[in-house]
CSV table of C-alpha atoms and ligand atoms in Angstrom, one decimal:
chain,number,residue,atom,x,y,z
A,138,UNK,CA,19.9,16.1,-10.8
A,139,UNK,CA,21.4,15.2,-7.8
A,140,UNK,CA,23.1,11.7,-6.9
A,141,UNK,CA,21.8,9.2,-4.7
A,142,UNK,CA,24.3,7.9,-2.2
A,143,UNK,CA,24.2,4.9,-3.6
A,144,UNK,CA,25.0,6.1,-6.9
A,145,UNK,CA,28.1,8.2,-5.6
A,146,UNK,CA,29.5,5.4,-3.9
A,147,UNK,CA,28.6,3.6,-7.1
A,148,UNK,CA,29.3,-0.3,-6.1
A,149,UNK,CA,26.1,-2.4,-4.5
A,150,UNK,CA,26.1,-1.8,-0.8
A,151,UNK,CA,23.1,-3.1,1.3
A,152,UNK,CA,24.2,-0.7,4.2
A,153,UNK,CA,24.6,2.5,1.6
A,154,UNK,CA,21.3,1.7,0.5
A,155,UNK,CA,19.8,1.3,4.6
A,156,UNK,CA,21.1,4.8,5.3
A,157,UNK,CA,20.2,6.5,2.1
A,158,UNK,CA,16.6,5.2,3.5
A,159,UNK,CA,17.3,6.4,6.6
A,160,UNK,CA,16.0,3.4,8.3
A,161,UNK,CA,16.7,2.0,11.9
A,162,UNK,CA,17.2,-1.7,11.3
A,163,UNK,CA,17.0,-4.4,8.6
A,164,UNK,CA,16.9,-8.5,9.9
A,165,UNK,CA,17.6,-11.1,7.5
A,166,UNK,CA,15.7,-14.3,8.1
A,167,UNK,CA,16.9,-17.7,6.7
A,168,UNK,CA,15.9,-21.3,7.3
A,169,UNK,CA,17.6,-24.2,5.8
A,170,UNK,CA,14.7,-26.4,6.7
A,171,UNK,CA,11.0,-24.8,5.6
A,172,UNK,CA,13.3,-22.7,3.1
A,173,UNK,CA,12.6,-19.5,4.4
A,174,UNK,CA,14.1,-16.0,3.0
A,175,UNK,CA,12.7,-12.9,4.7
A,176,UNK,CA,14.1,-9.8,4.8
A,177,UNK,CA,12.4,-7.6,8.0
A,178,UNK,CA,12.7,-3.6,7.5
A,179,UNK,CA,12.2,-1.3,10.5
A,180,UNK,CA,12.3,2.2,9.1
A,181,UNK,CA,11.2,4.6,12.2
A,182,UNK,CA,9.5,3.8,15.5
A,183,UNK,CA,9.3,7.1,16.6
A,184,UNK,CA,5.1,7.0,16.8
A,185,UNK,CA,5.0,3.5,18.0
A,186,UNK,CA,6.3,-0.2,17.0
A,187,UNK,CA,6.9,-0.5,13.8
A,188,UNK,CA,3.9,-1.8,11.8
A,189,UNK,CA,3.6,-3.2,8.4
A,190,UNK,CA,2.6,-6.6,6.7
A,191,UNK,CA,4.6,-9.2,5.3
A,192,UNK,CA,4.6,-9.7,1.3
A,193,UNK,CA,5.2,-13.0,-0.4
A,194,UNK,CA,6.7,-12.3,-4.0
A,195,UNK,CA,8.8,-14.6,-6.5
A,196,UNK,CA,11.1,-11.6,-6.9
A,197,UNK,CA,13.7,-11.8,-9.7
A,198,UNK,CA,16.9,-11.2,-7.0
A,199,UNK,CA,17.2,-10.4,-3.8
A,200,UNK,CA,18.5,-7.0,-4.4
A,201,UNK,CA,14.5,-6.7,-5.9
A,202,UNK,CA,13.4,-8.1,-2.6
A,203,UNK,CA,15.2,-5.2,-0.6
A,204,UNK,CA,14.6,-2.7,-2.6
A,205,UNK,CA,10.9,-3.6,-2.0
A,206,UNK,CA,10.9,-3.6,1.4
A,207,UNK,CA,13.0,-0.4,2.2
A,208,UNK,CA,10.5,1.4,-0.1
A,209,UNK,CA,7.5,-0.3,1.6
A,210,UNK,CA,8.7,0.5,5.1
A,211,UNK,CA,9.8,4.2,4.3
A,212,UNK,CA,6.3,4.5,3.1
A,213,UNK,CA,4.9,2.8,6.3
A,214,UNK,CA,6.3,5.1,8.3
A,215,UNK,CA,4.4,8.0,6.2
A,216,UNK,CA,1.2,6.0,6.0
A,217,UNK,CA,0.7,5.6,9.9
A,218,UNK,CA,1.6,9.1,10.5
A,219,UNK,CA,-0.7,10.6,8.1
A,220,UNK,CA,-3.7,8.1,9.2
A,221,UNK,CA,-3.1,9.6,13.3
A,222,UNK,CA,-1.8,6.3,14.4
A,223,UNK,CA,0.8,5.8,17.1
A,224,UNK,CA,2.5,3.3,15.3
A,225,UNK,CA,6.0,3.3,13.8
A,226,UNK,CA,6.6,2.1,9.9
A,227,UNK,CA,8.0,-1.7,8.7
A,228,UNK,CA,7.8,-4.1,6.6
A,229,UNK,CA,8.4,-7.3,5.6
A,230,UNK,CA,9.2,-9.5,2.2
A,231,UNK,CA,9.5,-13.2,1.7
A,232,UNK,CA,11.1,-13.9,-1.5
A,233,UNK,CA,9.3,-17.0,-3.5
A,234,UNK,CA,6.0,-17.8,-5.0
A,235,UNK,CA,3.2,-17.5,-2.6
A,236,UNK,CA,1.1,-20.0,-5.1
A,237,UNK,CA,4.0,-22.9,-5.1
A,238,UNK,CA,6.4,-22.3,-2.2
A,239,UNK,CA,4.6,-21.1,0.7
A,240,UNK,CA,3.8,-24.0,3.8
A,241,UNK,CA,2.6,-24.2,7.2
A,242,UNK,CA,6.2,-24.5,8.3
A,243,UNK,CA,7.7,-22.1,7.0
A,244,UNK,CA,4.6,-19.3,8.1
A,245,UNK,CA,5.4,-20.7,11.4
A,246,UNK,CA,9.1,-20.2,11.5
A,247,UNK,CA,8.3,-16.4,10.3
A,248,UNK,CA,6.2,-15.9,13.2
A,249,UNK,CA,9.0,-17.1,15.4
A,250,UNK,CA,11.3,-14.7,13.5
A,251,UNK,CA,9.0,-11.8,14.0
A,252,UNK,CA,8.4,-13.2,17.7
A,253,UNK,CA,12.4,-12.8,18.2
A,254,UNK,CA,12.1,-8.8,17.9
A,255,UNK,CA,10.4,-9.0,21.1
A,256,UNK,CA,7.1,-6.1,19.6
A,257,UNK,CA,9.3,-3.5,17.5
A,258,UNK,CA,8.1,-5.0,14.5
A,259,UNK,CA,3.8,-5.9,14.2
A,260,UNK,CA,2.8,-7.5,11.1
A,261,UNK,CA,0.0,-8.0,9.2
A,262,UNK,CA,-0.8,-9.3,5.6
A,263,UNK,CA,0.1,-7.9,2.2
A,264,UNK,CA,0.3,-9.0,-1.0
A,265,UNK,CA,1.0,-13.3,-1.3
A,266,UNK,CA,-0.3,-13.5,2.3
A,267,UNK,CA,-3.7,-14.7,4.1
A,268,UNK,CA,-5.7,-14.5,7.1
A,269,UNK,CA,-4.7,-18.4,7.0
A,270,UNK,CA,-1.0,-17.3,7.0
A,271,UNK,CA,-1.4,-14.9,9.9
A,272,UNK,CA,-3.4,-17.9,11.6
A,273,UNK,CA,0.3,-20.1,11.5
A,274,UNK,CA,2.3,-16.8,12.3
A,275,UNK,CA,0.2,-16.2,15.7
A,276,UNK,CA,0.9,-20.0,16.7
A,277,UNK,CA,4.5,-18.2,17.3
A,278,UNK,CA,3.9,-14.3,18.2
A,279,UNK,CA,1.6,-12.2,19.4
A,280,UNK,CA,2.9,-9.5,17.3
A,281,UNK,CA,1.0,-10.1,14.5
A,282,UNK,CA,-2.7,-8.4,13.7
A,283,UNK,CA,-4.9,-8.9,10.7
A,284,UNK,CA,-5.7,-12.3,12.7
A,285,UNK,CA,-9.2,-14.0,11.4
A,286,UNK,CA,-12.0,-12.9,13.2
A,287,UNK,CA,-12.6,-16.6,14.9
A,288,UNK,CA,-9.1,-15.9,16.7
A,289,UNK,CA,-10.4,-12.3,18.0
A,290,UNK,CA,-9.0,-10.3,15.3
A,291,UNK,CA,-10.0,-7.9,12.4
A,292,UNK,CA,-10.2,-10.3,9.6
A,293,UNK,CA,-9.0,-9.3,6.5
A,294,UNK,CA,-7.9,-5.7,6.3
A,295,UNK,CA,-8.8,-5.3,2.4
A,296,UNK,CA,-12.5,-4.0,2.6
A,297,UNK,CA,-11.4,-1.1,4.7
A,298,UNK,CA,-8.3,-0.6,2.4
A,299,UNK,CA,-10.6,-0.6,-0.2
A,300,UNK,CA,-13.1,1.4,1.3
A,301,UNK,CA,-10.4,4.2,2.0
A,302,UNK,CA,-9.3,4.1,-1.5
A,303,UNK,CA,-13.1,4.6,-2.3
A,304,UNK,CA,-12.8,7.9,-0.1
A,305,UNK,CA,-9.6,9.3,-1.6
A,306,UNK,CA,-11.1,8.4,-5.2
A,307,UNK,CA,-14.2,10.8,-3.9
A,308,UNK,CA,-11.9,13.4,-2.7
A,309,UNK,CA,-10.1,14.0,-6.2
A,310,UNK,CA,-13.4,13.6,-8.4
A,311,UNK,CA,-14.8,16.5,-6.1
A,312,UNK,CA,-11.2,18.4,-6.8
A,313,UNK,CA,-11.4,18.0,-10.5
A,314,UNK,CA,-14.9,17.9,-11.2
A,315,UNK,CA,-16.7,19.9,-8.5
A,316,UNK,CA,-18.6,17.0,-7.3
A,317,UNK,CA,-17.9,14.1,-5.9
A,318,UNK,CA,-20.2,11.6,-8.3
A,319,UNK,CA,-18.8,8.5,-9.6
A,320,UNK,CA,-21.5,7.9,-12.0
A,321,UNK,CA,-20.4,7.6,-15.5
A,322,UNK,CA,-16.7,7.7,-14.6
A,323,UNK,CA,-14.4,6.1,-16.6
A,324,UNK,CA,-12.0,4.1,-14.3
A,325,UNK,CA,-9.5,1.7,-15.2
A,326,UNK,CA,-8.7,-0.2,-12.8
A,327,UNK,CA,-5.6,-2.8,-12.3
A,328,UNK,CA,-5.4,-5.8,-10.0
A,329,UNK,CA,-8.8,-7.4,-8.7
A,330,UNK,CA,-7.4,-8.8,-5.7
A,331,UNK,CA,-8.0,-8.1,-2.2
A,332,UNK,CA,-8.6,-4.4,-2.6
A,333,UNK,CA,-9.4,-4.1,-6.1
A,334,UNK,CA,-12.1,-6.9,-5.9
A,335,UNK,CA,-13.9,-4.7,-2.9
A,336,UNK,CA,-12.9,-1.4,-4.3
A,337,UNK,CA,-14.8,-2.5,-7.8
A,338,UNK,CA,-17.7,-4.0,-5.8
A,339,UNK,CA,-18.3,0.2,-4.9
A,340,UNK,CA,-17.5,1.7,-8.1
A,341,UNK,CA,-19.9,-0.4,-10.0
A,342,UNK,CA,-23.0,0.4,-7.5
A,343,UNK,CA,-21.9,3.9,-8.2
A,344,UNK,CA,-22.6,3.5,-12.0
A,345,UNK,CA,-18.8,4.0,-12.6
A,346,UNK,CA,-18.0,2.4,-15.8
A,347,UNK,CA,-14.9,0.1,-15.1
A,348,UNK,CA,-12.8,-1.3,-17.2
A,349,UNK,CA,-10.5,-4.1,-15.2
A,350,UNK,CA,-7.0,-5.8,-15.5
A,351,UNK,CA,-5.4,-8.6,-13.9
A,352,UNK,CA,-2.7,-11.1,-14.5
A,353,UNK,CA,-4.9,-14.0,-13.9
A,354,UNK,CA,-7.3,-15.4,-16.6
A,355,UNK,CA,-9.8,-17.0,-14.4
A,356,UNK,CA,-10.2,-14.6,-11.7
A,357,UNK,CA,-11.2,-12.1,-15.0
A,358,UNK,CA,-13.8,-14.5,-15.8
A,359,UNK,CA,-14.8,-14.9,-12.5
A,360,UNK,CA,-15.2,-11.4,-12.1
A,361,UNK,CA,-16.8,-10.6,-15.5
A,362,UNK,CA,-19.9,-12.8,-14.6
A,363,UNK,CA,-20.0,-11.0,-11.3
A,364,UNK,CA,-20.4,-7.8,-12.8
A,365,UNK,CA,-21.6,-7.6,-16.4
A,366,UNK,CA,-21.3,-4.2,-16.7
A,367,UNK,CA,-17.5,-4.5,-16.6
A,368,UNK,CA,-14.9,-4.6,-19.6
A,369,UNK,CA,-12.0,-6.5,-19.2
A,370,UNK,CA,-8.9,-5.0,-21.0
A,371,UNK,CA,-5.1,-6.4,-21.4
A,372,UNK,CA,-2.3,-6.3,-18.7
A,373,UNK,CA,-0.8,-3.3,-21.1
A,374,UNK,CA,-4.0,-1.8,-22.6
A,375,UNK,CA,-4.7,-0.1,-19.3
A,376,UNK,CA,-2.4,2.4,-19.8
A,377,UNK,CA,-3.7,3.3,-23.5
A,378,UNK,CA,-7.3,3.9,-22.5
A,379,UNK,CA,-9.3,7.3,-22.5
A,380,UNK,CA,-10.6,6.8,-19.0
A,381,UNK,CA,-11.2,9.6,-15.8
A,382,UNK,CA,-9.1,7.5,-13.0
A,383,UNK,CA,-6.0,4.9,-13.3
A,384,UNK,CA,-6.7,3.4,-10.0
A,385,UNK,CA,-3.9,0.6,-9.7
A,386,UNK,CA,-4.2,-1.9,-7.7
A,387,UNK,CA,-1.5,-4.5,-7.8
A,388,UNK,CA,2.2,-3.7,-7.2
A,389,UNK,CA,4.2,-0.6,-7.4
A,390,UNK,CA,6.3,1.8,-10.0
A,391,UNK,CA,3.5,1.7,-12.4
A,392,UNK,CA,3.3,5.5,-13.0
A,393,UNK,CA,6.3,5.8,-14.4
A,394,UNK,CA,8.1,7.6,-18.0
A,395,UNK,CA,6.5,5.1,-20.0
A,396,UNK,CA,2.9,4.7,-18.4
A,397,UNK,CA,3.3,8.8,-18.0
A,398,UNK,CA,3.2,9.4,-21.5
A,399,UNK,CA,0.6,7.3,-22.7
A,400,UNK,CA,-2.2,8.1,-19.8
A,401,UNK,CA,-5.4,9.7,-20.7
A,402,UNK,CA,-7.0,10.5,-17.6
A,403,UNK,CA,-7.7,13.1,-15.0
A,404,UNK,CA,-7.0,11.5,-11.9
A,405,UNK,CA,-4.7,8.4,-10.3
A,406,UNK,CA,-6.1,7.0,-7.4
A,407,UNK,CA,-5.6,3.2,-6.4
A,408,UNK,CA,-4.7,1.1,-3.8
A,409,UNK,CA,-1.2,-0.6,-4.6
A,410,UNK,CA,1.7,0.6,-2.4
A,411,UNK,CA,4.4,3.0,-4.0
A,412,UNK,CA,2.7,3.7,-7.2
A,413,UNK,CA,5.2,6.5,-8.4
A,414,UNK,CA,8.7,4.1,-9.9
A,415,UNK,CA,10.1,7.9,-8.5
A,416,UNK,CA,8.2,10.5,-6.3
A,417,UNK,CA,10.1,13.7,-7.4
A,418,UNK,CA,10.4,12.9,-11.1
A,419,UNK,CA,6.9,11.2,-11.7
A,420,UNK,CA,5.2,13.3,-9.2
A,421,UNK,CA,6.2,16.3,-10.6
A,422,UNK,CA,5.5,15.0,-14.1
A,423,UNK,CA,1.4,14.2,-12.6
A,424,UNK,CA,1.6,17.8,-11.7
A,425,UNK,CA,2.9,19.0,-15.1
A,426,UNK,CA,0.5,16.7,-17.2
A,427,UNK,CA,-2.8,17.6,-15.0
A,428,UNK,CA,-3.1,14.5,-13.7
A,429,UNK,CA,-4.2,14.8,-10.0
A,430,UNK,CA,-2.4,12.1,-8.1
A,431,UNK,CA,-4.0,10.8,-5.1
A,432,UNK,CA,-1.0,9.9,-2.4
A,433,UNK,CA,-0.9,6.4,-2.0
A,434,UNK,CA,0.1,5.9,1.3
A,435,UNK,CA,-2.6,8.6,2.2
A,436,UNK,CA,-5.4,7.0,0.3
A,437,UNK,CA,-4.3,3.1,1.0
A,438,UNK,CA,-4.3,3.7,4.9
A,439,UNK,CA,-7.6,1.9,5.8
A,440,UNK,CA,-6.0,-1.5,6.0
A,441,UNK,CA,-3.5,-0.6,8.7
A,442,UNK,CA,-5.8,2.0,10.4
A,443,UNK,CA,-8.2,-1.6,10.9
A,444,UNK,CA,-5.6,-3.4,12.3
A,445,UNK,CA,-4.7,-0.7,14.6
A,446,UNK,CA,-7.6,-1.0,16.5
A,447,UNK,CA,-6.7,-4.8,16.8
A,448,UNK,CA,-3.5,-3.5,17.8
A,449,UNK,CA,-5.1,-1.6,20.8
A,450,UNK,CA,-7.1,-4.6,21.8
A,451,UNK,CA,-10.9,-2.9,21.0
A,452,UNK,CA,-10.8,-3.7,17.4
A,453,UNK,CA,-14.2,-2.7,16.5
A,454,UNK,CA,-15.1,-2.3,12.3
A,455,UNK,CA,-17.6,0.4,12.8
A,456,UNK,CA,-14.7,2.3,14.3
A,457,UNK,CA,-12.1,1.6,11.7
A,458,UNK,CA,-14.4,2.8,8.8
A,459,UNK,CA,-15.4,6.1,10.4
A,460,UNK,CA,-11.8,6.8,11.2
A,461,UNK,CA,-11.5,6.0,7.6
A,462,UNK,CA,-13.5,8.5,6.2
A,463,UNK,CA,-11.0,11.3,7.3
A,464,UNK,CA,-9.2,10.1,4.3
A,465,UNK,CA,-11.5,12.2,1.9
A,466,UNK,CA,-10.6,15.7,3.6
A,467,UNK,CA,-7.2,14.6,4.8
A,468,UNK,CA,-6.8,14.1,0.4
A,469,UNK,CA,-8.4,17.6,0.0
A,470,UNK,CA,-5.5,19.0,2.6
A,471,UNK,CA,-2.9,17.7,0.7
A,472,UNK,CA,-4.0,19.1,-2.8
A,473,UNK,CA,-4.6,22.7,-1.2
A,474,UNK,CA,-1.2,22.0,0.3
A,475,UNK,CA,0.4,21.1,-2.9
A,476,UNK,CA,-1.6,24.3,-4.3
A,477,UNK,CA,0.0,27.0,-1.5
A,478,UNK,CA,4.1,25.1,-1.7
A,479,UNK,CA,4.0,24.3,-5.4
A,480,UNK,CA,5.4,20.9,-4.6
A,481,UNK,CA,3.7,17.8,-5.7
A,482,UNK,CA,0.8,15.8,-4.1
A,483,UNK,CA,3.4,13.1,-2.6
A,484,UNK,CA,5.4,15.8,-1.1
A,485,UNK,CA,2.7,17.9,0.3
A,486,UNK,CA,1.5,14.5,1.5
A,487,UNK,CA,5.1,13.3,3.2
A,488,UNK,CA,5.5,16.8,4.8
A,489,UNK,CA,2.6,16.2,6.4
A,490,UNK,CA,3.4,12.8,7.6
A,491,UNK,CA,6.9,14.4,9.0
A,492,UNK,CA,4.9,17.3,11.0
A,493,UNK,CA,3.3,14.4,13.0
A,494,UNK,CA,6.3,12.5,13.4
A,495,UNK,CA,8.6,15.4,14.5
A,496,UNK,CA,5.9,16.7,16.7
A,497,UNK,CA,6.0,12.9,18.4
A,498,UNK,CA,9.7,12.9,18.3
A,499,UNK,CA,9.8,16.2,20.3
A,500,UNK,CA,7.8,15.2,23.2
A,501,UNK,CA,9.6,11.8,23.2
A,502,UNK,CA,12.5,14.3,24.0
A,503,UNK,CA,10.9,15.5,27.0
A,504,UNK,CA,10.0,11.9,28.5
B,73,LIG,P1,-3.6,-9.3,-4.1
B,73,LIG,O1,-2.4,-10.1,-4.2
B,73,LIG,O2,-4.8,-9.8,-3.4
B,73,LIG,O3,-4.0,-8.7,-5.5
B,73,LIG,C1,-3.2,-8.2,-6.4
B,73,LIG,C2,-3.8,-8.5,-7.8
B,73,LIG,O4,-3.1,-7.8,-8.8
B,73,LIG,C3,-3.7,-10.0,-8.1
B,73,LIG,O5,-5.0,-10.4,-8.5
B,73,LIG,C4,-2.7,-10.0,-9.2
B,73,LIG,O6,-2.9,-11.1,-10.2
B,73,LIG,C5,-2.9,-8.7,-9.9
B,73,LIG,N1,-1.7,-8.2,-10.6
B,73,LIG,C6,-0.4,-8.3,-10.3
B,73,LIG,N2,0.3,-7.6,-11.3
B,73,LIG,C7,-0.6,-7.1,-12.2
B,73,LIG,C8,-0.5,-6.4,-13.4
B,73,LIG,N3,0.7,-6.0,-13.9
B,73,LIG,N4,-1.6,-6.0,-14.0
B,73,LIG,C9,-2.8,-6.4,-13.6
B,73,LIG,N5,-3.0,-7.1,-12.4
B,73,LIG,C10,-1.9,-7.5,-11.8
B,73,LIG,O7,-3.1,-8.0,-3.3
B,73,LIG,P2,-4.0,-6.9,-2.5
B,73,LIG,O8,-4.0,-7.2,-1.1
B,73,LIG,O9,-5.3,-6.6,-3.2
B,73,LIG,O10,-3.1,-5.6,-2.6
B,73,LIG,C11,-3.0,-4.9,-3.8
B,73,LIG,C12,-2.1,-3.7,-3.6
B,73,LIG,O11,-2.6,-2.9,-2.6
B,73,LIG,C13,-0.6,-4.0,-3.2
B,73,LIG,O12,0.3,-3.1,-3.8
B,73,LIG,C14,-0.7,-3.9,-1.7
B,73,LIG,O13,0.6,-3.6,-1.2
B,73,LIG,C15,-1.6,-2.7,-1.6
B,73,LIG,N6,-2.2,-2.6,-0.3
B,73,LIG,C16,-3.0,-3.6,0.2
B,73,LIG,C17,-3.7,-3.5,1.4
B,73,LIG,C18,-4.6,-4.6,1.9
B,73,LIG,O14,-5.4,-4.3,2.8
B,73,LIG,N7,-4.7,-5.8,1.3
B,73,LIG,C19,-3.5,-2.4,2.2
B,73,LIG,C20,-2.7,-1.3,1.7
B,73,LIG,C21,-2.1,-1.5,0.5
């Protein structure tokens, strides 16, 4: 297999580890005072401003925290692409525990730091972060969408996330099944946050029968006397069940050698960002174990494709969920793709991402 640059060079180097992502610029962001520790990732602006939310996560170092965002910003810059936005790709990451460390003041000085790159960088919210959050940044910068709807905004992207995930899910059953029913499907699914929480909301009124993880006790119980019909399972039973879909919907790298060979199921489609722990390896081994995997930055898009039309001032939810909907043939391209190149679904799904971008970058040339 062939070495990374990183492991050639073979000491830790942030800036070996920038290039090897290829990105355009990376912006550390302390403060002493509201104990701020973001880390900024511009990957490629070649559609548009790069656009991405910010993550809160008590990561175990910081070398974690930039891995995370590098990955999340390369994938970014695939996901707006793919959706037909003119947007760029970015991210952010604020290392500490969005449940103990977060505060007004510190949202605040964020905004200011995102203010300070003067548009190339738009956030939103991910993971750790609220429409509340987003509220403080917007106090600073008007480079920031997601905003609640009182302020003029889209509100919280996760229902149109979730309702895009809902579309790629549709896609793959109809690829593997012949139609695309989600009555009597087995789906595990892991994470009922944002997106999970609106994402099971569908599945269960489609007579899927779900069976649902999370790390938090009383969200479970909360949910299980929501919906009745749903079987809570362990944070590591998920990956032992005999189920149709894995739809995971927390954090990344879940699919990986372990999780790979003890899945029983059919199809992986979820919401959580950067779902393969390695695209070529993992997404070959989807391929070579029948598992249809549905692209996560293809299926996940709907969050960023509602803020886009913040973005462009009209924002109007009608219009985000239609464009949504393109996600279920867009996910039926990329498997014929796969089919005709013999690559995997993330490749076939990334080439198609590139097409857009070098077809941008070539009439950027001609300004
Ligand atoms: P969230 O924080 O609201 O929910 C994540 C949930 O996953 C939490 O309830 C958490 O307790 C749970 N969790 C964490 N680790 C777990 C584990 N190992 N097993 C089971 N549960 C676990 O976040 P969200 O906004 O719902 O986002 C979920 C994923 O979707 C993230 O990867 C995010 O990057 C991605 N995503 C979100 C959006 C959006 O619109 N919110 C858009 C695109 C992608």
């Amino acid at each position: 297999m062939e070495l990374t640059l990183q492991e050639k060079v073979g000491t830790y180097s942030v800036f070996t580890q920038v290039a090897e992502t290829e990105h355009e610029q990376v912006i550390f962001c302390s403060d002493n005072a509201t104990g701020l520790k973001a880390i900024i990732a511009i990957h490629n602006t070649t559609l548009g401003a790069a656009a991405g939310g910010t993550r809160m996560w008590s990561y175990a170092n910081e070398a974690d925290a930039l891995n995370d965002v590098l990955r999340l910003s390369r994938g970014m810059t695939f996901k707006n692409s793919i959706a037909g936005l003119n947007l760029g790709g970015g991210k952010a990451v604020i290392i500490g525990d969005a449940r103990k460390d977060k505060s007004e003041a510190m949202m605040r000085r964020f905004g200011k730091f995102v203010d300070s790159l003067a548009g190339k960088y738009i956030t939103a919210e991910d993971v750790g972060i609220t429409t509340k959050d987003i509220e403080y940044m917007a106090m600073h910068t008007k480079h920031v969408a997601g905003k609640p709807e009182y302020m003029g905004g889209s509100g919280d992207p996760s229902p149109v996330t979730a309702y895009g995930v809902y579309m790629g899910m549709k896609a793959s059953i109809k690829k593997v099944y012949g139609n695309d029913s989600l009555e009597n499907k087995k789906i595990a699914l892991q994470g009922i946050g944002n997106v999970g929480k609106n994402l099971l909301e569908r599945l269960v009124k489609d007579g899927a029968k779900v069976y649902v993880s999370d790390f938090y006790e009383d969200k479970l119980q909360e949910i299980a006397k929501q919906y009745p019909s749903i079987t809570v399972i362990g944070l590591n039973e998920i990956y032992d069940l005999d189920i149709d879909i894995y739809a995971p919907c927390a954090l990344g790298a879940t699919i990986n050698d372990d999780t790979l060979s003890r899945l029983k199921c059919n199809i992986i489609a979820g919401g959580a960002n950067n779902q393969l722990a390695n695209e070529k390896i993992h997404g070959d081994l989807c391929r070579d174990k029948g598992i249809l995997y549905a692209p996560d930055f293809l299926i996940n898009g709907g969050g960023i494709i509602n803020v886009y039309y913040e973005i462009l001032d009209n924002y109007n939810r009608e219009r985000a969920l239609r464009h949504c909907e393109n996600i279920y043939d867009n996910t039926l391209k990329i498997y014929d793709l796969a089919k005709q190149d013999g690559s995997n679904t993330q490749e076939a799904a990334i080439k198609m991402a590139k097409e857009r971008i070098d077809m941008a970058a070539k009439l950027n040339a001609k300004k």
